[in-house]
Amino acid sequence: MALIVHKYGGTSMGSTERIRNVAKRVAKWARAGHQMVVVPSAMSGETNRLLGLAKELAPTRPGDAYGRELDMLASTGEQASSALLAIALQAEGMESVSYAGWQVPIRTDSSYTKARIESIDDVRVRGDLNAGKVVIVTGFQGIDDLGHITTLGRGGSDTSAVAVAAAMKAAECLIYTDVDGVYTTDPRVVPEARRLQTVSFEEMLEMASLGSKVLQIRSVEFAGKYKVPLRVLSSFTPWDIDIAEEAVSGTLITFEEDEQMEQAVVSGIAFNRDEAKISVLGVPDKPGIAYQILGAVADANVEVDVIIQNLSKDGKTDFSFTVHRNDLPRTVEMLQTKVLPSLGADRIESDAKICKVSIVGIGMRSHVGVASKMFRVLSEEGINIQMISTSEIKTSVVIDEKYMELAVRALHRAFDLDQPKA
């Protein structure tokens, strides 16, 4: 008897009919002898609806000013879907019980709307599993040391599921989504994109960090840290599909680079539309300047991605970096009011019409000229590169947003990702 964690996304929980299908699928696994923990997201669109109501009431104040109340509000979406799934399972004749994150409890820090999991107490859940029940745990949320409900940020249900699987040493964590696995790139942009049967943890981590929406990056980090077997598969296959077939479908995120893996030089193309660039111009070129800028940004709980500093000229330089587009207004305001006066810089410029496009592949380690091929392809398409970032298995470029789809299609074709694996 194996302990299995299932996670279902918002589209999988999008209606009572879909919830009923999820219940039938989960019941099938439970009747096959598995102990089942299920982590559902809120019903599709529910979190946006709730946060939209908050914005109507307070349209001019920054969201973090109401962090605690926003977490109280947003967490109700997962509580509703968890209770509905428990009801659907019981209607199927399957004993089940639903818990909010604070009831487990899932302990987090107090960073409202962006909390991080610190520990999970699995005693209560194990007791129910041993009593033959399916246990449903709300995704996306937990409780801090002061007893306040917290949420993990958008996409946090993936992280909740992997964290639960890690804490309970589950045999596998199955992430059910509206796609049937991880593709070489988004099929909506490149119809010829192929589904990968396997992808390395390192590649998946890069893809998630670079804008792939299949898995949330913190869930991949958790999986890597605790070696949680992870599989991405579709919830829209028939619920009564044979378990043996279902268990090997989708895409397996693996931790071993073996001969069975797809060893293409480049495995996928990731992109992110949600980027914005900030440039601090005319910065004095002296030690500590980067810390003055990025330290203040970090203190504001804003994540920085690509960073570039130009060559010094006449004792001054330009310092540019990217942030999430939603963080752009408050980051610029903070720099203007708190950093620029003491920095001695000329001015701050920003650009919200950029995107990041990346090539990813563990095969890049042993092949030279991959980055130069990427730059050549973009040049031939007339696409100007604004910023570049590299690691051992990826190369990312920041370009004008209007060229994103052209860049992705050209790179996908240039690296033969549209060709079936030999």
Coordinates of C-alpha atoms in Angstrom, one line a residue:
M1 CA 0.0 0.0 0.0
A2 CA 1.6 3.3 -1.1
L3 CA 0.9 6.8 0.1
I4 CA 0.1 9.0 -2.9
V5 CA -0.5 12.7 -3.1
H6 CA -2.7 14.1 -5.8
K7 CA -2.9 17.8 -6.6
Y8 CA -5.7 19.3 -8.7
G9 CA -5.5 22.7 -10.3
G10 CA -8.3 25.3 -10.6
T11 CA -9.5 24.2 -14.0
S12 CA -9.7 20.6 -12.7
M13 CA -11.9 21.9 -9.9
G14 CA -13.8 24.4 -12.2
S15 CA -17.3 23.0 -11.8
T16 CA -19.3 20.5 -9.8
E17 CA -19.1 18.1 -12.7
R18 CA -15.3 18.3 -12.8
I19 CA -15.2 18.0 -9.0
R20 CA -17.3 14.9 -9.3
N21 CA -14.8 13.5 -11.9
V22 CA -11.9 14.3 -9.5
A23 CA -13.7 12.4 -6.7
K24 CA -14.2 9.4 -9.0
R25 CA -10.5 9.4 -10.0
V26 CA -9.4 9.7 -6.3
A27 CA -11.8 7.0 -5.2
K28 CA -10.4 4.7 -7.9
W29 CA -6.9 5.1 -6.5
A30 CA -8.1 4.6 -3.0
R31 CA -10.0 1.4 -3.9
A32 CA -6.8 0.1 -5.5
G33 CA -5.3 0.1 -2.0
H34 CA -3.4 3.4 -1.9
Q35 CA -3.5 5.9 1.0
M36 CA -4.6 9.1 -0.6
V37 CA -3.9 12.8 0.3
V38 CA -5.5 15.3 -2.1
V39 CA -4.5 19.0 -2.4
P40 CA -7.0 21.0 -4.5
S41 CA -6.7 24.6 -5.7
A42 CA -9.6 27.0 -5.6
M43 CA -12.2 26.6 -8.4
S44 CA -11.0 28.3 -11.6
G45 CA -11.3 32.1 -11.3
E46 CA -12.4 32.1 -7.7
T47 CA -9.2 33.7 -6.3
N48 CA -9.2 36.4 -8.9
R49 CA -12.8 37.1 -8.1
L50 CA -12.1 37.4 -4.4
L51 CA -9.1 39.7 -4.8
G52 CA -11.0 41.7 -7.3
L53 CA -13.6 42.5 -4.6
A54 CA -10.8 43.6 -2.3
K55 CA -9.5 45.9 -5.1
E56 CA -13.0 47.4 -5.5
L57 CA -13.0 48.4 -1.9
A58 CA -9.4 49.7 -1.7
P59 CA -8.3 50.5 -5.3
T60 CA -5.6 53.0 -4.4
R61 CA -3.7 51.3 -1.6
P62 CA -0.9 48.8 -2.3
G63 CA -1.9 45.2 -1.8
D64 CA 0.7 44.5 0.9
A65 CA -1.0 47.1 3.2
Y66 CA -3.8 44.6 3.6
G67 CA -1.7 41.5 3.6
R68 CA -3.3 39.7 6.5
E69 CA -6.8 40.4 5.4
L70 CA -6.1 39.4 1.8
D71 CA -4.8 36.1 3.0
M72 CA -7.9 35.6 5.1
L73 CA -10.0 36.3 2.0
A74 CA -8.0 34.4 -0.6
S75 CA -7.7 31.3 1.5
T76 CA -11.5 30.7 1.4
G77 CA -11.4 29.6 -2.2
E78 CA -9.4 26.5 -1.4
Q79 CA -11.5 25.8 1.7
A80 CA -14.6 25.7 -0.5
S81 CA -13.1 23.4 -3.1
S82 CA -11.7 21.1 -0.4
A83 CA -15.1 20.8 1.3
L84 CA -16.9 20.2 -2.0
L85 CA -14.4 17.5 -3.0
A86 CA -14.9 15.8 0.4
I87 CA -18.7 15.9 -0.1
A88 CA -18.3 14.4 -3.7
L89 CA -16.1 11.6 -2.3
Q90 CA -18.6 10.8 0.4
A91 CA -21.3 10.7 -2.2
E92 CA -19.2 8.1 -4.0
G93 CA -19.2 6.0 -0.8
M94 CA -15.6 6.9 0.1
E95 CA -14.8 8.1 3.6
S96 CA -13.1 11.4 3.5
V97 CA -12.3 14.5 5.5
S98 CA -11.1 18.0 4.5
Y99 CA -8.8 20.2 6.5
A100 CA -7.7 23.8 6.1
G101 CA -4.0 24.4 6.3
W102 CA -4.2 25.7 9.8
Q103 CA -6.0 22.6 11.0
V104 CA -3.2 20.2 9.9
P105 CA -1.3 22.4 10.8
I106 CA 1.0 23.7 8.0
R107 CA 3.3 26.2 9.7
T108 CA 4.6 29.2 7.7
D109 CA 6.4 32.4 8.3
S110 CA 4.4 35.7 8.5
S111 CA 5.2 37.0 5.0
Y112 CA 1.5 37.6 4.1
T113 CA 0.6 36.8 0.4
K114 CA 4.1 35.3 0.0
A115 CA 4.5 33.0 3.0
R116 CA 7.0 30.2 3.1
I117 CA 6.4 26.8 4.7
E118 CA 8.5 26.0 7.8
S119 CA 7.0 22.7 9.0
I120 CA 4.1 20.3 8.6
D121 CA 2.6 18.2 11.4
D122 CA 1.4 15.0 9.8
V123 CA 0.0 13.3 12.9
R124 CA -3.6 14.2 12.3
V125 CA -3.5 13.3 8.6
R126 CA -1.8 9.9 9.3
G127 CA -4.4 9.1 11.8
D128 CA -7.2 9.6 9.3
L129 CA -5.3 7.7 6.6
N130 CA -4.8 4.7 8.9
A131 CA -8.5 4.8 9.6
G132 CA -9.1 4.3 5.9
K133 CA -10.1 7.9 5.0
V134 CA -9.1 10.0 2.0
V135 CA -7.6 13.2 3.4
I136 CA -8.1 16.5 1.6
V137 CA -5.8 19.4 2.6
T138 CA -6.3 22.9 1.3
G139 CA -3.5 24.1 -1.0
F140 CA -2.0 27.6 -1.0
Q141 CA -2.2 28.3 2.7
G142 CA -1.0 27.7 6.3
I143 CA -0.7 29.4 9.6
D144 CA 2.0 31.5 11.3
D145 CA 3.3 31.5 14.8
L146 CA 0.7 34.2 15.8
G147 CA -2.2 32.0 14.6
H148 CA -2.9 34.1 11.5
I149 CA -3.8 32.5 8.2
T150 CA -1.2 32.9 5.5
T151 CA -1.0 32.2 1.8
L152 CA 1.9 31.1 -0.3
G153 CA 1.5 33.3 -3.3
R154 CA -0.1 32.5 -6.7
G155 CA 0.4 28.9 -7.7
G156 CA 1.1 28.0 -4.1
S157 CA -1.1 24.8 -4.2
D158 CA 1.7 23.1 -6.1
T159 CA 4.1 23.9 -3.3
S160 CA 1.6 22.7 -0.7
A161 CA 1.2 19.4 -2.4
V162 CA 4.9 18.7 -2.8
A163 CA 5.6 19.9 0.8
V164 CA 2.9 17.5 2.1
A165 CA 4.4 14.7 0.0
A166 CA 7.9 15.5 1.3
A167 CA 6.7 15.6 5.0
M168 CA 4.8 12.4 4.7
K169 CA 7.4 10.6 2.5
A170 CA 4.9 9.9 -0.2
A171 CA 5.7 7.4 -2.9
E172 CA 4.8 9.9 -5.5
C173 CA 3.2 13.3 -6.0
L174 CA 0.9 13.6 -9.1
I175 CA 0.2 17.1 -10.3
Y176 CA -3.0 17.1 -12.3
T177 CA -3.5 20.1 -14.6
D178 CA -5.3 21.1 -17.8
V179 CA -2.3 19.9 -19.9
D180 CA -1.0 16.4 -20.3
G181 CA 2.6 17.1 -19.3
V182 CA 5.6 19.3 -19.9
Y183 CA 6.1 20.5 -23.5
T184 CA 9.2 21.8 -25.3
T185 CA 7.4 25.1 -25.2
D186 CA 3.8 26.4 -25.0
P187 CA 1.8 24.6 -27.7
R188 CA -0.4 27.7 -27.9
V189 CA 2.6 29.6 -29.3
V190 CA 4.2 26.7 -31.2
P191 CA 1.6 24.1 -32.3
E192 CA 4.5 21.7 -33.1
A193 CA 5.7 21.6 -29.5
R194 CA 6.2 18.1 -28.2
R195 CA 5.4 16.6 -24.8
L196 CA 8.5 15.4 -22.9
Q197 CA 8.2 11.9 -21.3
T198 CA 10.9 12.9 -18.9
V199 CA 12.6 16.1 -17.9
S200 CA 15.4 16.5 -15.3
F201 CA 14.8 18.3 -12.1
E202 CA 17.4 20.9 -13.1
E203 CA 15.7 21.6 -16.4
M204 CA 12.2 21.8 -14.8
L205 CA 13.6 24.2 -12.1
E206 CA 15.0 26.4 -14.8
M207 CA 11.8 26.2 -16.9
A208 CA 9.6 27.1 -13.9
S209 CA 11.9 30.0 -12.9
L210 CA 11.9 31.3 -16.5
G211 CA 8.2 31.5 -17.0
S212 CA 6.8 28.0 -17.7
K213 CA 3.4 27.9 -16.1
V214 CA 3.2 24.1 -15.7
L215 CA 4.7 24.0 -12.2
Q216 CA 5.3 26.7 -9.7
I217 CA 9.0 27.2 -9.0
R218 CA 8.9 26.7 -5.3
S219 CA 7.2 23.3 -5.8
V220 CA 10.1 22.2 -8.0
E221 CA 12.5 23.5 -5.4
F222 CA 10.8 21.4 -2.7
A223 CA 10.8 18.4 -4.9
G224 CA 14.5 18.7 -5.5
K225 CA 15.4 19.4 -1.9
Y226 CA 13.5 16.4 -0.6
K227 CA 13.7 14.1 -3.7
V228 CA 9.9 13.9 -4.1
P229 CA 9.0 11.8 -7.2
L230 CA 6.9 14.2 -9.2
R231 CA 4.7 13.7 -12.3
V232 CA 2.7 16.2 -14.3
L233 CA -0.4 14.8 -16.0
S234 CA -3.9 15.7 -17.2
S235 CA -7.1 15.6 -15.2
F236 CA -9.1 15.6 -18.4
T237 CA -8.4 12.0 -19.3
P238 CA -11.3 9.6 -18.5
W239 CA -11.4 9.1 -14.7
D240 CA -11.7 5.4 -15.1
I241 CA -8.5 5.0 -17.1
D242 CA -6.4 2.0 -15.9
I243 CA -4.2 3.0 -13.0
A244 CA -1.2 1.3 -14.5
E245 CA -1.6 3.4 -17.7
E246 CA -2.3 6.6 -15.7
A247 CA 0.7 6.1 -13.5
V248 CA 3.1 6.3 -16.4
S249 CA 1.4 9.1 -18.4
G250 CA 2.3 12.7 -18.5
T251 CA 5.9 13.9 -17.8
L252 CA 8.1 12.5 -15.1
I253 CA 10.4 15.0 -13.3
T254 CA 13.5 12.8 -12.6
F255 CA 16.6 13.3 -10.5
E256 CA 18.9 11.1 -12.4
E257 CA 20.5 11.8 -15.8
D258 CA 20.3 8.3 -17.2
E259 CA 20.3 6.9 -20.7
Q260 CA 16.6 6.8 -20.8
M261 CA 16.3 10.6 -20.7
E262 CA 15.8 12.8 -23.7
Q263 CA 19.4 14.1 -24.1
A264 CA 18.8 16.9 -26.7
V265 CA 21.2 19.8 -26.5
V266 CA 18.2 22.1 -25.8
S267 CA 15.1 20.5 -24.2
G268 CA 12.8 23.4 -24.2
I269 CA 12.0 27.1 -24.8
A270 CA 10.6 29.1 -21.8
F271 CA 9.3 32.6 -21.9
N272 CA 7.8 35.1 -19.5
R273 CA 5.6 38.0 -20.4
D274 CA 5.4 39.3 -16.8
E275 CA 8.8 41.0 -16.7
A276 CA 9.6 44.7 -16.4
K277 CA 13.0 46.5 -16.6
I278 CA 14.3 49.2 -14.3
S279 CA 17.4 51.2 -15.2
V280 CA 19.2 53.5 -12.7
L281 CA 21.2 55.8 -14.9
G282 CA 24.3 57.8 -14.1
V283 CA 25.2 55.8 -11.0
P284 CA 28.6 56.6 -9.4
D285 CA 30.9 53.7 -10.3
K286 CA 32.2 52.8 -6.8
P287 CA 31.9 49.8 -4.4
G288 CA 28.6 49.2 -2.7
I289 CA 26.4 50.8 -5.3
A290 CA 24.8 47.4 -6.3
Y291 CA 24.1 46.7 -2.7
Q292 CA 22.5 50.1 -2.1
I293 CA 20.1 49.5 -5.0
L294 CA 19.4 45.8 -4.7
G295 CA 19.5 45.7 -0.9
A296 CA 16.6 48.2 -0.8
V297 CA 14.7 46.2 -3.4
A298 CA 15.2 43.0 -1.4
D299 CA 14.0 44.8 1.8
A300 CA 10.8 45.7 0.0
N301 CA 10.3 41.9 -0.6
V302 CA 10.7 42.3 -4.4
E303 CA 12.4 39.5 -6.4
V304 CA 15.0 40.6 -8.9
D305 CA 15.8 38.5 -12.0
V306 CA 18.2 39.6 -14.7
I307 CA 20.9 42.1 -13.7
I308 CA 23.3 44.0 -15.9
Q309 CA 25.8 46.8 -15.2
N310 CA 27.4 48.8 -18.1
L311 CA 31.0 49.8 -18.4
S312 CA 32.1 52.8 -16.5
K313 CA 32.4 56.1 -18.3
D314 CA 33.6 59.3 -16.6
G315 CA 33.2 57.6 -13.3
K316 CA 29.5 56.7 -13.8
T317 CA 27.6 53.7 -15.0
D318 CA 24.1 52.5 -15.7
F319 CA 22.6 49.7 -13.6
S320 CA 19.6 47.7 -14.9
F321 CA 17.6 44.8 -13.5
T322 CA 14.2 43.1 -14.1
V323 CA 11.4 42.5 -11.7
H324 CA 7.9 41.1 -11.9
R325 CA 5.6 43.5 -13.8
N326 CA 3.2 43.8 -10.9
D327 CA 6.1 45.0 -8.6
L328 CA 7.2 47.7 -11.1
P329 CA 5.2 50.7 -9.8
R330 CA 6.1 50.3 -6.1
T331 CA 9.7 49.4 -6.8
V332 CA 10.2 52.6 -8.9
E333 CA 8.5 54.7 -6.3
M334 CA 10.6 53.2 -3.5
L335 CA 13.8 53.8 -5.5
Q336 CA 12.8 57.4 -6.3
T337 CA 11.9 58.3 -2.8
K338 CA 14.3 56.3 -0.6
V339 CA 17.4 55.4 -2.8
L340 CA 17.9 57.9 -5.5
P341 CA 18.4 61.0 -3.2
S342 CA 21.4 59.4 -1.5
L343 CA 22.7 57.5 -4.5
G344 CA 23.8 60.4 -6.6
A345 CA 22.3 58.9 -9.7
D346 CA 20.9 60.9 -12.6
R347 CA 17.5 59.3 -13.0
I348 CA 15.4 56.1 -13.1
E349 CA 13.8 54.7 -16.2
S350 CA 11.4 51.8 -16.5
D351 CA 10.0 49.6 -19.3
A352 CA 7.0 47.3 -18.8
K353 CA 7.0 46.2 -22.5
I354 CA 9.7 43.6 -22.3
C355 CA 9.8 39.8 -22.0
K356 CA 12.3 37.1 -21.3
V357 CA 12.9 34.2 -23.7
S358 CA 15.2 31.3 -22.6
I359 CA 16.6 28.1 -24.0
V360 CA 17.0 25.2 -21.4
G361 CA 18.8 21.9 -21.6
I362 CA 21.3 19.8 -19.6
G363 CA 22.9 18.9 -23.0
M364 CA 24.2 22.5 -23.1
R365 CA 26.9 21.5 -20.6
S366 CA 28.8 19.4 -23.1
H367 CA 28.1 21.4 -26.3
V368 CA 29.8 24.6 -27.2
G369 CA 28.3 27.3 -29.4
V370 CA 24.7 26.9 -28.1
A371 CA 24.3 30.5 -26.9
S372 CA 26.0 31.9 -30.0
K373 CA 23.5 29.9 -32.1
M374 CA 20.6 31.5 -30.1
F375 CA 22.0 35.0 -30.7
R376 CA 22.5 34.3 -34.4
V377 CA 18.9 33.1 -34.8
L378 CA 17.5 36.2 -33.0
S379 CA 19.7 38.4 -35.1
E380 CA 18.5 36.9 -38.4
E381 CA 14.9 37.6 -37.2
G382 CA 15.8 41.3 -36.6
I383 CA 15.3 40.9 -32.8
N384 CA 17.5 43.2 -30.6
I385 CA 18.8 41.7 -27.3
Q386 CA 18.6 44.1 -24.3
M387 CA 20.0 41.9 -21.6
I388 CA 21.6 38.4 -21.3
S389 CA 21.7 35.9 -18.4
T390 CA 23.3 32.5 -18.5
S391 CA 23.8 29.4 -16.4
E392 CA 25.3 26.0 -17.0
I393 CA 22.0 24.7 -18.6
K394 CA 20.2 27.9 -19.8
T395 CA 20.6 31.1 -21.7
S396 CA 18.0 33.9 -21.3
V397 CA 17.6 37.1 -23.2
V398 CA 15.4 40.1 -22.5
I399 CA 13.8 41.5 -25.7
D400 CA 10.9 43.7 -26.7
E401 CA 7.6 42.1 -25.8
K402 CA 6.3 42.4 -29.4
Y403 CA 8.9 40.0 -30.7
M404 CA 8.3 37.2 -28.1
E405 CA 6.3 34.7 -30.2
L406 CA 8.5 35.2 -33.2
A407 CA 11.6 34.5 -31.1
V408 CA 10.1 31.4 -29.5
R409 CA 9.0 29.9 -32.8
A410 CA 12.3 30.7 -34.5
L411 CA 14.4 29.1 -31.6
H412 CA 12.1 26.1 -31.4
R413 CA 12.6 25.4 -35.1
A414 CA 16.4 26.2 -35.0
F415 CA 17.1 23.7 -32.2
D416 CA 14.9 21.0 -33.9
L417 CA 12.5 20.8 -31.0
D418 CA 9.7 20.3 -33.5
Q419 CA 11.2 17.0 -34.6
P420 CA 10.1 13.7 -33.0
K421 CA 12.7 12.1 -30.7
A422 CA 14.7 9.5 -32.6

